Amino acid sequence: MKRKILAYNFEFSETLDQLRDRFDVEIFKAINPKTDPHFLQALKQAEGIVGLALPVDKELLDSAPNLKIVSNNSTGFNNLSIDEMTKRGVMGTNTPGVLEDTTADAIFGILLAAARRIPELDQFVKSGNWKHYLTRKEYAIDVHHKTLGIIGMGKIGSLIAKRAHFGFDMNILYHNRTRNHEAEEKYHAVNCSLERVLEESDFVCLMTPLTPETENLIGEREFQLMKKSAIFVNGSRGRTVDEKALIEAIKNKEIHGAALDVYQIEPLKVEHPLLQFPNVVTTPHIGSSTFETELKMAKLAVENLVAGLNGERPRNLINPEVLN
């Protein structure tokens, strides 16, 4: 009898076929894992779970007595209650080292889109409003030679700095828990206080992981410190920003605009206030969403899962203490 695996919001048939050869795989998409009866029944026999954004908390673990590994198909793993998993001997894995360049492309892309008003002016053309030469009402702002402030100079933050420095001759300020000497040397990035980043940057790009310390890191005070001409970019997690404060900052013209790929609650509802502003670029959490990158992540997630179920140490084990 094959061991049971649950695939949750896991897209790639190429990788699912590999699993089906060895395991009894059940697929779940767009369900509520707290209430779906089929999922809850399958959870009782599941030895492994692979997928995206499944909340693995005490309640779920109580319902999964045979669970050995949860393979997250993402770099982040704030959906996993790692301490609780470790207590129960359940391994957790993620897929780092795959999406960094792809995400940096996307975040710098929405920065450009906001600065040059690309989505807004695309609609300007498509709606038939381009009938004469452009006036000041349609003008955008330059990106080159401006100052980019990066909050969270990890791998993706560094790659955004690389694009800004070499592609657009931008000055780089950054704030991070630890000095990033490579970014300072290669991209002439300047390590400074959060306040200086906010006060001096033309573009403020938030790239921190979500932790108790970074939740609502950017709020009313921080928006008031920014230039009125600044564009705020969030490529981290939605809960790192106080969305009510962001909405007020845009409404009151405390900042010039925003470019957002993440939100406190996803997906956004069509009536969400952020969707009412033409100077806010909104993308649906597209950071790693290219076919090539998502397939690489899926393959790595399956590799981690199979290793754990075979009694081996997965390459990307988050909680190695579980092996003890």
PDB file of C-alpha atoms in Angstrom:
ATOM      1  CA  MET A   1       0.000   0.000   0.000  1.00  0.00           C
ATOM      2  CA  LYS A   2       1.400   3.401  -1.062  1.00  0.00           C
ATOM      3  CA  ARG A   3       2.085   6.086   1.531  1.00  0.00           C
ATOM      4  CA  LYS A   4      -0.280   9.071   1.370  1.00  0.00           C
ATOM      5  CA  ILE A   5       0.880  12.504   0.230  1.00  0.00           C
ATOM      6  CA  LEU A   6      -1.255  15.649   0.116  1.00  0.00           C
ATOM      7  CA  ALA A   7      -0.548  18.255  -2.585  1.00  0.00           C
ATOM      8  CA  TYR A   8      -1.983  21.625  -1.573  1.00  0.00           C
ATOM      9  CA  ASN A   9      -2.153  24.416  -4.182  1.00  0.00           C
ATOM     10  CA  PHE A  10       0.610  22.626  -6.079  1.00  0.00           C
ATOM     11  CA  GLU A  11       0.410  23.241  -9.798  1.00  0.00           C
ATOM     12  CA  PHE A  12       2.934  21.275 -11.792  1.00  0.00           C
ATOM     13  CA  SER A  13       1.830  17.985 -13.362  1.00  0.00           C
ATOM     14  CA  GLU A  14       5.481  17.314 -14.268  1.00  0.00           C
ATOM     15  CA  THR A  15       6.366  16.960 -10.594  1.00  0.00           C
ATOM     16  CA  LEU A  16       3.084  15.422  -9.455  1.00  0.00           C
ATOM     17  CA  ASP A  17       3.622  12.572 -11.913  1.00  0.00           C
ATOM     18  CA  GLN A  18       6.917  11.786 -10.179  1.00  0.00           C
ATOM     19  CA  LEU A  19       5.111  11.562  -6.860  1.00  0.00           C
ATOM     20  CA  ARG A  20       2.248   9.441  -8.188  1.00  0.00           C
ATOM     21  CA  ASP A  21       4.710   6.760  -9.252  1.00  0.00           C
ATOM     22  CA  ARG A  22       5.708   6.233  -5.624  1.00  0.00           C
ATOM     23  CA  PHE A  23       2.936   7.576  -3.405  1.00  0.00           C
ATOM     24  CA  ASP A  24      -0.814   7.837  -3.066  1.00  0.00           C
ATOM     25  CA  VAL A  25      -1.232  11.523  -3.946  1.00  0.00           C
ATOM     26  CA  GLU A  26      -4.371  13.537  -3.231  1.00  0.00           C
ATOM     27  CA  ILE A  27      -4.641  17.024  -4.715  1.00  0.00           C
ATOM     28  CA  PHE A  28      -6.394  19.953  -3.030  1.00  0.00           C
ATOM     29  CA  LYS A  29      -6.929  23.391  -4.575  1.00  0.00           C
ATOM     30  CA  ALA A  30      -8.937  26.397  -3.435  1.00  0.00           C
ATOM     31  CA  ILE A  31     -10.336  24.721  -0.319  1.00  0.00           C
ATOM     32  CA  ASN A  32     -10.615  25.785   3.298  1.00  0.00           C
ATOM     33  CA  PRO A  33      -8.230  23.378   5.076  1.00  0.00           C
ATOM     34  CA  LYS A  34      -9.978  24.065   8.385  1.00  0.00           C
ATOM     35  CA  THR A  35     -13.364  22.803   7.233  1.00  0.00           C
ATOM     36  CA  ASP A  36     -13.047  20.749   4.035  1.00  0.00           C
ATOM     37  CA  PRO A  37     -14.157  17.224   5.047  1.00  0.00           C
ATOM     38  CA  HIS A  38     -12.216  15.443   2.292  1.00  0.00           C
ATOM     39  CA  PHE A  39      -8.994  17.225   3.268  1.00  0.00           C
ATOM     40  CA  LEU A  40      -9.485  16.571   6.983  1.00  0.00           C
ATOM     41  CA  GLN A  41     -10.117  12.884   6.316  1.00  0.00           C
ATOM     42  CA  ALA A  42      -7.029  12.566   4.100  1.00  0.00           C
ATOM     43  CA  LEU A  43      -4.946  14.381   6.704  1.00  0.00           C
ATOM     44  CA  LYS A  44      -5.366  11.473   9.121  1.00  0.00           C
ATOM     45  CA  GLN A  45      -3.304   9.168   6.891  1.00  0.00           C
ATOM     46  CA  ALA A  46      -0.937  11.738   5.371  1.00  0.00           C
ATOM     47  CA  GLU A  47       2.798  11.225   5.883  1.00  0.00           C
ATOM     48  CA  GLY A  48       3.817  14.178   3.753  1.00  0.00           C
ATOM     49  CA  ILE A  49       2.422  17.483   2.517  1.00  0.00           C
ATOM     50  CA  VAL A  50       3.803  19.505  -0.376  1.00  0.00           C
ATOM     51  CA  GLY A  51       2.465  22.841  -1.509  1.00  0.00           C
ATOM     52  CA  LEU A  52       2.001  26.538  -1.019  1.00  0.00           C
ATOM     53  CA  ALA A  53       0.707  28.623   1.897  1.00  0.00           C
ATOM     54  CA  LEU A  54      -0.970  25.875   3.902  1.00  0.00           C
ATOM     55  CA  PRO A  55      -1.283  27.051   7.541  1.00  0.00           C
ATOM     56  CA  VAL A  56       0.435  24.260   9.471  1.00  0.00           C
ATOM     57  CA  ASP A  57      -0.492  25.016  13.064  1.00  0.00           C
ATOM     58  CA  LYS A  58      -1.286  23.050  16.218  1.00  0.00           C
ATOM     59  CA  GLU A  59      -4.824  22.366  15.047  1.00  0.00           C
ATOM     60  CA  LEU A  60      -3.692  20.852  11.755  1.00  0.00           C
ATOM     61  CA  LEU A  61      -0.919  18.854  13.414  1.00  0.00           C
ATOM     62  CA  ASP A  62      -3.419  17.437  15.905  1.00  0.00           C
ATOM     63  CA  SER A  63      -5.331  16.055  12.926  1.00  0.00           C
ATOM     64  CA  ALA A  64      -2.240  14.571  11.237  1.00  0.00           C
ATOM     65  CA  PRO A  65      -0.799  11.894  13.569  1.00  0.00           C
ATOM     66  CA  ASN A  66       1.266  10.239  10.804  1.00  0.00           C
ATOM     67  CA  LEU A  67       2.792  13.398   9.351  1.00  0.00           C
ATOM     68  CA  LYS A  68       6.572  13.323   8.870  1.00  0.00           C
ATOM     69  CA  ILE A  69       7.328  16.290   6.608  1.00  0.00           C
ATOM     70  CA  VAL A  70       5.794  19.476   5.213  1.00  0.00           C
ATOM     71  CA  SER A  71       7.559  20.655   2.062  1.00  0.00           C
ATOM     72  CA  ASN A  72       6.799  24.337   1.484  1.00  0.00           C
ATOM     73  CA  ASN A  73       6.903  25.331  -2.182  1.00  0.00           C
ATOM     74  CA  SER A  74       8.276  28.795  -1.377  1.00  0.00           C
ATOM     75  CA  THR A  75      11.262  30.520   0.181  1.00  0.00           C
ATOM     76  CA  GLY A  76       9.166  31.910   3.019  1.00  0.00           C
ATOM     77  CA  PHE A  77       7.735  29.663   5.693  1.00  0.00           C
ATOM     78  CA  ASN A  78       5.794  31.948   8.027  1.00  0.00           C
ATOM     79  CA  ASN A  79       2.793  29.659   7.412  1.00  0.00           C
ATOM     80  CA  LEU A  80       4.572  26.881   9.315  1.00  0.00           C
ATOM     81  CA  SER A  81       4.505  26.669  13.117  1.00  0.00           C
ATOM     82  CA  ILE A  82       8.067  25.403  13.233  1.00  0.00           C
ATOM     83  CA  ASP A  83       8.322  25.039  17.027  1.00  0.00           C
ATOM     84  CA  GLU A  84       5.150  22.981  17.144  1.00  0.00           C
ATOM     85  CA  MET A  85       6.301  20.846  14.216  1.00  0.00           C
ATOM     86  CA  THR A  86       9.652  20.215  15.856  1.00  0.00           C
ATOM     87  CA  LYS A  87       8.003  19.084  19.092  1.00  0.00           C
ATOM     88  CA  ARG A  88       6.140  16.447  17.111  1.00  0.00           C
ATOM     89  CA  GLY A  89       9.095  15.343  15.010  1.00  0.00           C
ATOM     90  CA  VAL A  90       7.737  16.834  11.775  1.00  0.00           C
ATOM     91  CA  MET A  91      10.301  18.196   9.328  1.00  0.00           C
ATOM     92  CA  GLY A  92       9.732  21.488   7.539  1.00  0.00           C
ATOM     93  CA  THR A  93      11.463  22.472   4.292  1.00  0.00           C
ATOM     94  CA  ASN A  94      11.423  25.384   1.862  1.00  0.00           C
ATOM     95  CA  THR A  95      12.864  26.260  -1.559  1.00  0.00           C
ATOM     96  CA  PRO A  96      15.534  28.967  -1.210  1.00  0.00           C
ATOM     97  CA  GLY A  97      18.105  29.942  -3.801  1.00  0.00           C
ATOM     98  CA  VAL A  98      15.755  29.649  -6.775  1.00  0.00           C
ATOM     99  CA  LEU A  99      13.569  32.747  -7.022  1.00  0.00           C
ATOM    100  CA  GLU A 100      15.902  35.606  -6.075  1.00  0.00           C
ATOM    101  CA  ASP A 101      16.687  36.977  -9.556  1.00  0.00           C
ATOM    102  CA  THR A 102      13.120  36.481 -10.740  1.00  0.00           C
ATOM    103  CA  THR A 103      11.713  38.345  -7.747  1.00  0.00           C
ATOM    104  CA  ALA A 104      14.238  41.156  -8.087  1.00  0.00           C
ATOM    105  CA  ASP A 105      13.135  41.581 -11.717  1.00  0.00           C
ATOM    106  CA  ALA A 106       9.488  41.805 -10.657  1.00  0.00           C
ATOM    107  CA  ILE A 107      10.015  44.265  -7.799  1.00  0.00           C
ATOM    108  CA  PHE A 108      12.216  46.576  -9.840  1.00  0.00           C
ATOM    109  CA  GLY A 109       9.641  46.230 -12.603  1.00  0.00           C
ATOM    110  CA  ILE A 110       6.777  47.538 -10.460  1.00  0.00           C
ATOM    111  CA  LEU A 111       9.037  50.347  -9.228  1.00  0.00           C
ATOM    112  CA  LEU A 112       9.547  51.393 -12.853  1.00  0.00           C
ATOM    113  CA  ALA A 113       5.854  50.950 -13.597  1.00  0.00           C
ATOM    114  CA  ALA A 114       4.880  53.280 -10.764  1.00  0.00           C
ATOM    115  CA  ALA A 115       7.505  55.896 -11.566  1.00  0.00           C
ATOM    116  CA  ARG A 116       6.676  56.010 -15.289  1.00  0.00           C
ATOM    117  CA  ARG A 117       2.925  55.492 -14.729  1.00  0.00           C
ATOM    118  CA  ILE A 118       2.941  52.570 -17.144  1.00  0.00           C
ATOM    119  CA  PRO A 119      -0.336  50.851 -16.097  1.00  0.00           C
ATOM    120  CA  GLU A 120      -2.146  54.190 -15.908  1.00  0.00           C
ATOM    121  CA  LEU A 121      -0.907  55.399 -19.301  1.00  0.00           C
ATOM    122  CA  ASP A 122      -1.544  52.004 -20.867  1.00  0.00           C
ATOM    123  CA  GLN A 123      -5.210  52.511 -19.979  1.00  0.00           C
ATOM    124  CA  PHE A 124      -4.954  56.119 -21.210  1.00  0.00           C
ATOM    125  CA  VAL A 125      -4.121  54.792 -24.685  1.00  0.00           C
ATOM    126  CA  LYS A 126      -6.552  51.863 -24.658  1.00  0.00           C
ATOM    127  CA  SER A 127      -9.471  54.031 -23.542  1.00  0.00           C
ATOM    128  CA  GLY A 128      -8.965  56.375 -26.501  1.00  0.00           C
ATOM    129  CA  ASN A 129      -7.735  59.379 -24.527  1.00  0.00           C
ATOM    130  CA  TRP A 130      -4.466  59.797 -26.480  1.00  0.00           C
ATOM    131  CA  LYS A 131      -5.660  62.400 -28.948  1.00  0.00           C
ATOM    132  CA  HIS A 132      -2.870  64.990 -28.868  1.00  0.00           C
ATOM    133  CA  TYR A 133       0.607  65.595 -27.474  1.00  0.00           C
ATOM    134  CA  LEU A 134       1.140  64.786 -23.809  1.00  0.00           C
ATOM    135  CA  THR A 135       0.770  67.537 -21.223  1.00  0.00           C
ATOM    136  CA  ARG A 136       2.077  67.867 -17.683  1.00  0.00           C
ATOM    137  CA  LYS A 137      -0.941  65.888 -16.490  1.00  0.00           C
ATOM    138  CA  GLU A 138       0.513  62.779 -18.149  1.00  0.00           C
ATOM    139  CA  TYR A 139       4.162  63.314 -17.206  1.00  0.00           C
ATOM    140  CA  ALA A 140       5.886  60.758 -14.998  1.00  0.00           C
ATOM    141  CA  ILE A 141       9.107  60.913 -12.954  1.00  0.00           C
ATOM    142  CA  ASP A 142      12.651  59.753 -13.677  1.00  0.00           C
ATOM    143  CA  VAL A 143      14.245  56.722 -12.072  1.00  0.00           C
ATOM    144  CA  HIS A 144      17.845  57.099 -13.195  1.00  0.00           C
ATOM    145  CA  HIS A 145      20.263  58.905 -10.867  1.00  0.00           C
ATOM    146  CA  LYS A 146      17.678  58.954  -8.066  1.00  0.00           C
ATOM    147  CA  THR A 147      18.146  57.506  -4.573  1.00  0.00           C
ATOM    148  CA  LEU A 148      16.817  54.045  -3.807  1.00  0.00           C
ATOM    149  CA  GLY A 149      16.383  53.078  -0.157  1.00  0.00           C
ATOM    150  CA  ILE A 150      16.210  49.353   0.546  1.00  0.00           C
ATOM    151  CA  ILE A 151      14.931  48.093   3.892  1.00  0.00           C
ATOM    152  CA  GLY A 152      16.156  44.519   4.154  1.00  0.00           C
ATOM    153  CA  MET A 153      19.371  43.982   2.181  1.00  0.00           C
ATOM    154  CA  GLY A 154      19.218  40.205   1.890  1.00  0.00           C
ATOM    155  CA  LYS A 155      19.712  38.262  -1.335  1.00  0.00           C
ATOM    156  CA  ILE A 156      16.755  39.784  -3.163  1.00  0.00           C
ATOM    157  CA  GLY A 157      17.437  43.258  -1.798  1.00  0.00           C
ATOM    158  CA  SER A 158      21.027  42.988  -3.032  1.00  0.00           C
ATOM    159  CA  LEU A 159      19.875  41.958  -6.503  1.00  0.00           C
ATOM    160  CA  ILE A 160      17.496  44.931  -6.624  1.00  0.00           C
ATOM    161  CA  ALA A 161      20.461  47.145  -5.656  1.00  0.00           C
ATOM    162  CA  LYS A 162      22.476  45.561  -8.468  1.00  0.00           C
ATOM    163  CA  ARG A 163      19.830  46.440 -11.034  1.00  0.00           C
ATOM    164  CA  ALA A 164      19.484  49.967  -9.663  1.00  0.00           C
ATOM    165  CA  HIS A 165      23.243  50.635  -9.551  1.00  0.00           C
ATOM    166  CA  PHE A 166      24.342  49.183 -12.865  1.00  0.00           C
ATOM    167  CA  GLY A 167      21.166  49.740 -14.862  1.00  0.00           C
ATOM    168  CA  PHE A 168      20.023  53.148 -13.636  1.00  0.00           C
ATOM    169  CA  ASP A 169      23.022  54.781 -11.911  1.00  0.00           C
ATOM    170  CA  MET A 170      21.027  55.078  -8.713  1.00  0.00           C
ATOM    171  CA  ASN A 171      22.397  55.939  -5.292  1.00  0.00           C
ATOM    172  CA  ILE A 172      21.689  53.137  -2.807  1.00  0.00           C
ATOM    173  CA  LEU A 173      20.877  53.574   0.870  1.00  0.00           C
ATOM    174  CA  TYR A 174      19.983  50.547   2.948  1.00  0.00           C
ATOM    175  CA  HIS A 175      18.921  49.508   6.423  1.00  0.00           C
ATOM    176  CA  ASN A 176      19.518  45.939   7.601  1.00  0.00           C
ATOM    177  CA  ARG A 177      20.053  44.021  10.832  1.00  0.00           C
ATOM    178  CA  THR A 178      23.634  43.300   9.736  1.00  0.00           C
ATOM    179  CA  ARG A 179      26.014  45.083   7.402  1.00  0.00           C
ATOM    180  CA  ASN A 180      26.040  43.822   3.826  1.00  0.00           C
ATOM    181  CA  HIS A 181      29.663  44.418   2.907  1.00  0.00           C
ATOM    182  CA  GLU A 182      29.278  42.887  -0.549  1.00  0.00           C
ATOM    183  CA  ALA A 183      26.505  45.335  -1.461  1.00  0.00           C
ATOM    184  CA  GLU A 184      28.579  48.208  -0.110  1.00  0.00           C
ATOM    185  CA  GLU A 185      31.576  47.198  -2.195  1.00  0.00           C
ATOM    186  CA  LYS A 186      29.827  46.203  -5.428  1.00  0.00           C
ATOM    187  CA  TYR A 187      26.950  48.695  -5.563  1.00  0.00           C
ATOM    188  CA  HIS A 188      28.302  51.506  -3.349  1.00  0.00           C
ATOM    189  CA  ALA A 189      25.370  50.958  -1.006  1.00  0.00           C
ATOM    190  CA  VAL A 190      25.433  53.037   2.183  1.00  0.00           C
ATOM    191  CA  ASN A 191      24.361  51.429   5.460  1.00  0.00           C
ATOM    192  CA  CYS A 192      22.316  53.832   7.564  1.00  0.00           C
ATOM    193  CA  SER A 193      19.429  54.212   9.987  1.00  0.00           C
ATOM    194  CA  LEU A 194      15.856  53.459   9.011  1.00  0.00           C
ATOM    195  CA  GLU A 195      15.044  57.132   9.504  1.00  0.00           C
ATOM    196  CA  ARG A 196      17.700  58.248   7.028  1.00  0.00           C
ATOM    197  CA  VAL A 197      16.521  55.729   4.433  1.00  0.00           C
ATOM    198  CA  LEU A 198      12.983  57.067   4.761  1.00  0.00           C
ATOM    199  CA  GLU A 199      13.928  60.752   4.743  1.00  0.00           C
ATOM    200  CA  GLU A 200      16.402  60.735   1.842  1.00  0.00           C
ATOM    201  CA  SER A 201      15.117  58.113  -0.607  1.00  0.00           C
ATOM    202  CA  ASP A 202      13.145  58.837  -3.757  1.00  0.00           C
ATOM    203  CA  PHE A 203      12.058  55.206  -3.777  1.00  0.00           C
ATOM    204  CA  VAL A 204      11.636  53.237  -0.543  1.00  0.00           C
ATOM    205  CA  CYS A 205      11.706  49.492  -1.179  1.00  0.00           C
ATOM    206  CA  LEU A 206      10.689  47.164   1.659  1.00  0.00           C
ATOM    207  CA  MET A 207      12.216  43.667   1.380  1.00  0.00           C
ATOM    208  CA  THR A 208      12.313  42.353   4.966  1.00  0.00           C
ATOM    209  CA  PRO A 209      11.040  38.907   5.959  1.00  0.00           C
ATOM    210  CA  LEU A 210       7.935  38.831   8.135  1.00  0.00           C
ATOM    211  CA  THR A 211       8.892  38.428  11.799  1.00  0.00           C
ATOM    212  CA  PRO A 212       7.383  39.733  15.050  1.00  0.00           C
ATOM    213  CA  GLU A 213       9.881  42.608  14.800  1.00  0.00           C
ATOM    214  CA  THR A 214       8.944  43.567  11.233  1.00  0.00           C
ATOM    215  CA  GLU A 215       5.161  43.264  11.478  1.00  0.00           C
ATOM    216  CA  ASN A 216       3.713  46.737  10.741  1.00  0.00           C
ATOM    217  CA  LEU A 217       7.276  48.035  10.447  1.00  0.00           C
ATOM    218  CA  ILE A 218       6.100  50.770   8.089  1.00  0.00           C
ATOM    219  CA  GLY A 219       3.233  52.809   9.490  1.00  0.00           C
ATOM    220  CA  GLU A 220       2.001  56.354   9.975  1.00  0.00           C
ATOM    221  CA  ARG A 221       5.267  57.683  11.417  1.00  0.00           C
ATOM    222  CA  GLU A 222       7.362  56.124   8.657  1.00  0.00           C
ATOM    223  CA  PHE A 223       5.181  57.491   5.835  1.00  0.00           C
ATOM    224  CA  GLN A 224       5.376  60.945   7.374  1.00  0.00           C
ATOM    225  CA  LEU A 225       9.175  60.726   7.322  1.00  0.00           C
ATOM    226  CA  MET A 226       9.236  60.002   3.571  1.00  0.00           C
ATOM    227  CA  LYS A 227       9.503  62.680   0.932  1.00  0.00           C
ATOM    228  CA  LYS A 228       6.214  63.840  -0.527  1.00  0.00           C
ATOM    229  CA  SER A 229       7.733  62.907  -3.894  1.00  0.00           C
ATOM    230  CA  ALA A 230       8.658  59.371  -2.759  1.00  0.00           C
ATOM    231  CA  ILE A 231       7.270  56.136  -4.149  1.00  0.00           C
ATOM    232  CA  PHE A 232       6.876  53.280  -1.671  1.00  0.00           C
ATOM    233  CA  VAL A 233       7.502  49.733  -2.948  1.00  0.00           C
ATOM    234  CA  ASN A 234       6.552  46.601  -1.005  1.00  0.00           C
ATOM    235  CA  GLY A 235       7.982  43.269  -2.166  1.00  0.00           C
ATOM    236  CA  SER A 236       8.234  41.679   1.285  1.00  0.00           C
ATOM    237  CA  ARG A 237       5.015  40.563   2.990  1.00  0.00           C
ATOM    238  CA  GLY A 238       1.725  42.408   3.375  1.00  0.00           C
ATOM    239  CA  ARG A 239       1.798  42.388   7.159  1.00  0.00           C
ATOM    240  CA  THR A 240       5.056  44.352   7.263  1.00  0.00           C
ATOM    241  CA  VAL A 241       2.998  47.441   6.375  1.00  0.00           C
ATOM    242  CA  ASP A 242       0.112  49.131   8.173  1.00  0.00           C
ATOM    243  CA  GLU A 243      -2.247  49.263   5.193  1.00  0.00           C
ATOM    244  CA  LYS A 244      -4.578  51.804   6.807  1.00  0.00           C
ATOM    245  CA  ALA A 245      -1.629  54.142   7.278  1.00  0.00           C
ATOM    246  CA  LEU A 246      -0.552  53.568   3.672  1.00  0.00           C
ATOM    247  CA  ILE A 247      -4.038  54.393   2.384  1.00  0.00           C
ATOM    248  CA  GLU A 248      -4.091  57.589   4.452  1.00  0.00           C
ATOM    249  CA  ALA A 249      -0.605  58.565   3.260  1.00  0.00           C
ATOM    250  CA  ILE A 250      -1.684  58.254  -0.377  1.00  0.00           C
ATOM    251  CA  LYS A 251      -5.040  59.915   0.190  1.00  0.00           C
ATOM    252  CA  ASN A 252      -3.394  62.857   1.971  1.00  0.00           C
ATOM    253  CA  LYS A 253      -0.576  63.060  -0.599  1.00  0.00           C
ATOM    254  CA  GLU A 254       2.088  62.437   2.029  1.00  0.00           C
ATOM    255  CA  ILE A 255       3.856  60.292  -0.597  1.00  0.00           C
ATOM    256  CA  HIS A 256       3.744  60.371  -4.399  1.00  0.00           C
ATOM    257  CA  GLY A 257       2.533  56.813  -4.906  1.00  0.00           C
ATOM    258  CA  ALA A 258       3.158  53.130  -4.290  1.00  0.00           C
ATOM    259  CA  ALA A 259       3.982  49.865  -6.027  1.00  0.00           C
ATOM    260  CA  LEU A 260       2.696  46.784  -4.220  1.00  0.00           C
ATOM    261  CA  ASP A 261       3.058  43.064  -4.830  1.00  0.00           C
ATOM    262  CA  VAL A 262       1.883  41.874  -1.396  1.00  0.00           C
ATOM    263  CA  TYR A 263      -1.036  42.689   0.891  1.00  0.00           C
ATOM    264  CA  GLN A 264      -2.265  41.959   4.384  1.00  0.00           C
ATOM    265  CA  ILE A 265      -5.089  39.787   3.040  1.00  0.00           C
ATOM    266  CA  GLU A 266      -4.653  38.054  -0.312  1.00  0.00           C
ATOM    267  CA  PRO A 267      -6.229  38.038  -2.797  1.00  0.00           C
ATOM    268  CA  LEU A 268      -7.409  41.642  -2.669  1.00  0.00           C
ATOM    269  CA  LYS A 269     -11.140  42.210  -2.910  1.00  0.00           C
ATOM    270  CA  VAL A 270     -12.215  44.419  -5.785  1.00  0.00           C
ATOM    271  CA  GLU A 271     -13.578  47.049  -3.384  1.00  0.00           C
ATOM    272  CA  HIS A 272     -10.265  47.383  -1.510  1.00  0.00           C
ATOM    273  CA  PRO A 273      -9.320  51.091  -1.130  1.00  0.00           C
ATOM    274  CA  LEU A 274      -5.845  50.562  -2.602  1.00  0.00           C
ATOM    275  CA  LEU A 275      -7.415  49.681  -5.945  1.00  0.00           C
ATOM    276  CA  GLN A 276      -9.061  53.093  -6.195  1.00  0.00           C
ATOM    277  CA  PHE A 277      -5.798  55.058  -6.587  1.00  0.00           C
ATOM    278  CA  PRO A 278      -4.367  55.502 -10.108  1.00  0.00           C
ATOM    279  CA  ASN A 279      -0.939  56.215  -8.576  1.00  0.00           C
ATOM    280  CA  VAL A 280      -0.758  52.788  -6.895  1.00  0.00           C
ATOM    281  CA  VAL A 281       0.520  49.883  -8.983  1.00  0.00           C
ATOM    282  CA  THR A 282      -0.885  46.569  -7.762  1.00  0.00           C
ATOM    283  CA  THR A 283       0.311  43.118  -8.847  1.00  0.00           C
ATOM    284  CA  PRO A 284      -1.003  39.767  -7.522  1.00  0.00           C
ATOM    285  CA  HIS A 285       2.059  38.552  -5.572  1.00  0.00           C
ATOM    286  CA  ILE A 286       3.965  37.829  -8.787  1.00  0.00           C
ATOM    287  CA  GLY A 287       7.491  37.825  -7.304  1.00  0.00           C
ATOM    288  CA  SER A 288       8.495  34.318  -8.405  1.00  0.00           C
ATOM    289  CA  SER A 289       5.693  33.751 -10.895  1.00  0.00           C
ATOM    290  CA  THR A 290       7.467  32.777 -14.063  1.00  0.00           C
ATOM    291  CA  PHE A 291       7.080  29.291 -15.489  1.00  0.00           C
ATOM    292  CA  GLU A 292      10.811  28.568 -15.296  1.00  0.00           C
ATOM    293  CA  THR A 293      11.220  29.622 -11.678  1.00  0.00           C
ATOM    294  CA  GLU A 294       8.019  28.040 -10.391  1.00  0.00           C
ATOM    295  CA  LEU A 295       8.963  24.726 -12.020  1.00  0.00           C
ATOM    296  CA  LYS A 296      12.416  24.822 -10.405  1.00  0.00           C
ATOM    297  CA  MET A 297      10.808  25.495  -7.025  1.00  0.00           C
ATOM    298  CA  ALA A 298       8.310  22.670  -7.491  1.00  0.00           C
ATOM    299  CA  LYS A 299      11.078  20.224  -8.364  1.00  0.00           C
ATOM    300  CA  LEU A 300      13.054  21.263  -5.290  1.00  0.00           C
ATOM    301  CA  ALA A 301       9.957  20.932  -3.087  1.00  0.00           C
ATOM    302  CA  VAL A 302       9.425  17.376  -4.349  1.00  0.00           C
ATOM    303  CA  GLU A 303      13.119  16.562  -3.852  1.00  0.00           C
ATOM    304  CA  ASN A 304      12.888  17.751  -0.233  1.00  0.00           C
ATOM    305  CA  LEU A 305       9.707  15.774   0.354  1.00  0.00           C
ATOM    306  CA  VAL A 306      11.034  12.511  -1.043  1.00  0.00           C
ATOM    307  CA  ALA A 307      14.296  12.803   0.893  1.00  0.00           C
ATOM    308  CA  GLY A 308      12.430  13.306   4.162  1.00  0.00           C
ATOM    309  CA  LEU A 309      10.101  10.363   3.540  1.00  0.00           C
ATOM    310  CA  ASN A 310      13.088   8.174   2.661  1.00  0.00           C
ATOM    311  CA  GLY A 311      14.665   8.864   6.041  1.00  0.00           C
ATOM    312  CA  GLU A 312      17.293  11.186   4.572  1.00  0.00           C
ATOM    313  CA  ARG A 313      18.045  14.772   5.550  1.00  0.00           C
ATOM    314  CA  PRO A 314      16.318  17.107   3.049  1.00  0.00           C
ATOM    315  CA  ARG A 315      18.593  19.642   1.408  1.00  0.00           C
ATOM    316  CA  ASN A 316      16.544  22.581   2.699  1.00  0.00           C
ATOM    317  CA  LEU A 317      15.569  21.447   6.169  1.00  0.00           C
ATOM    318  CA  ILE A 318      14.355  24.419   8.241  1.00  0.00           C
ATOM    319  CA  ASN A 319      14.357  22.674  11.641  1.00  0.00           C
ATOM    320  CA  PRO A 320      17.428  20.385  11.746  1.00  0.00           C
ATOM    321  CA  GLU A 321      16.931  19.904  15.495  1.00  0.00           C
ATOM    322  CA  VAL A 322      14.016  17.622  14.601  1.00  0.00           C
ATOM    323  CA  LEU A 323      16.565  14.979  13.593  1.00  0.00           C
ATOM    324  CA  ASN A 324      17.678  14.732  17.192  1.00  0.00           C
TER     325      ASN A 324
END
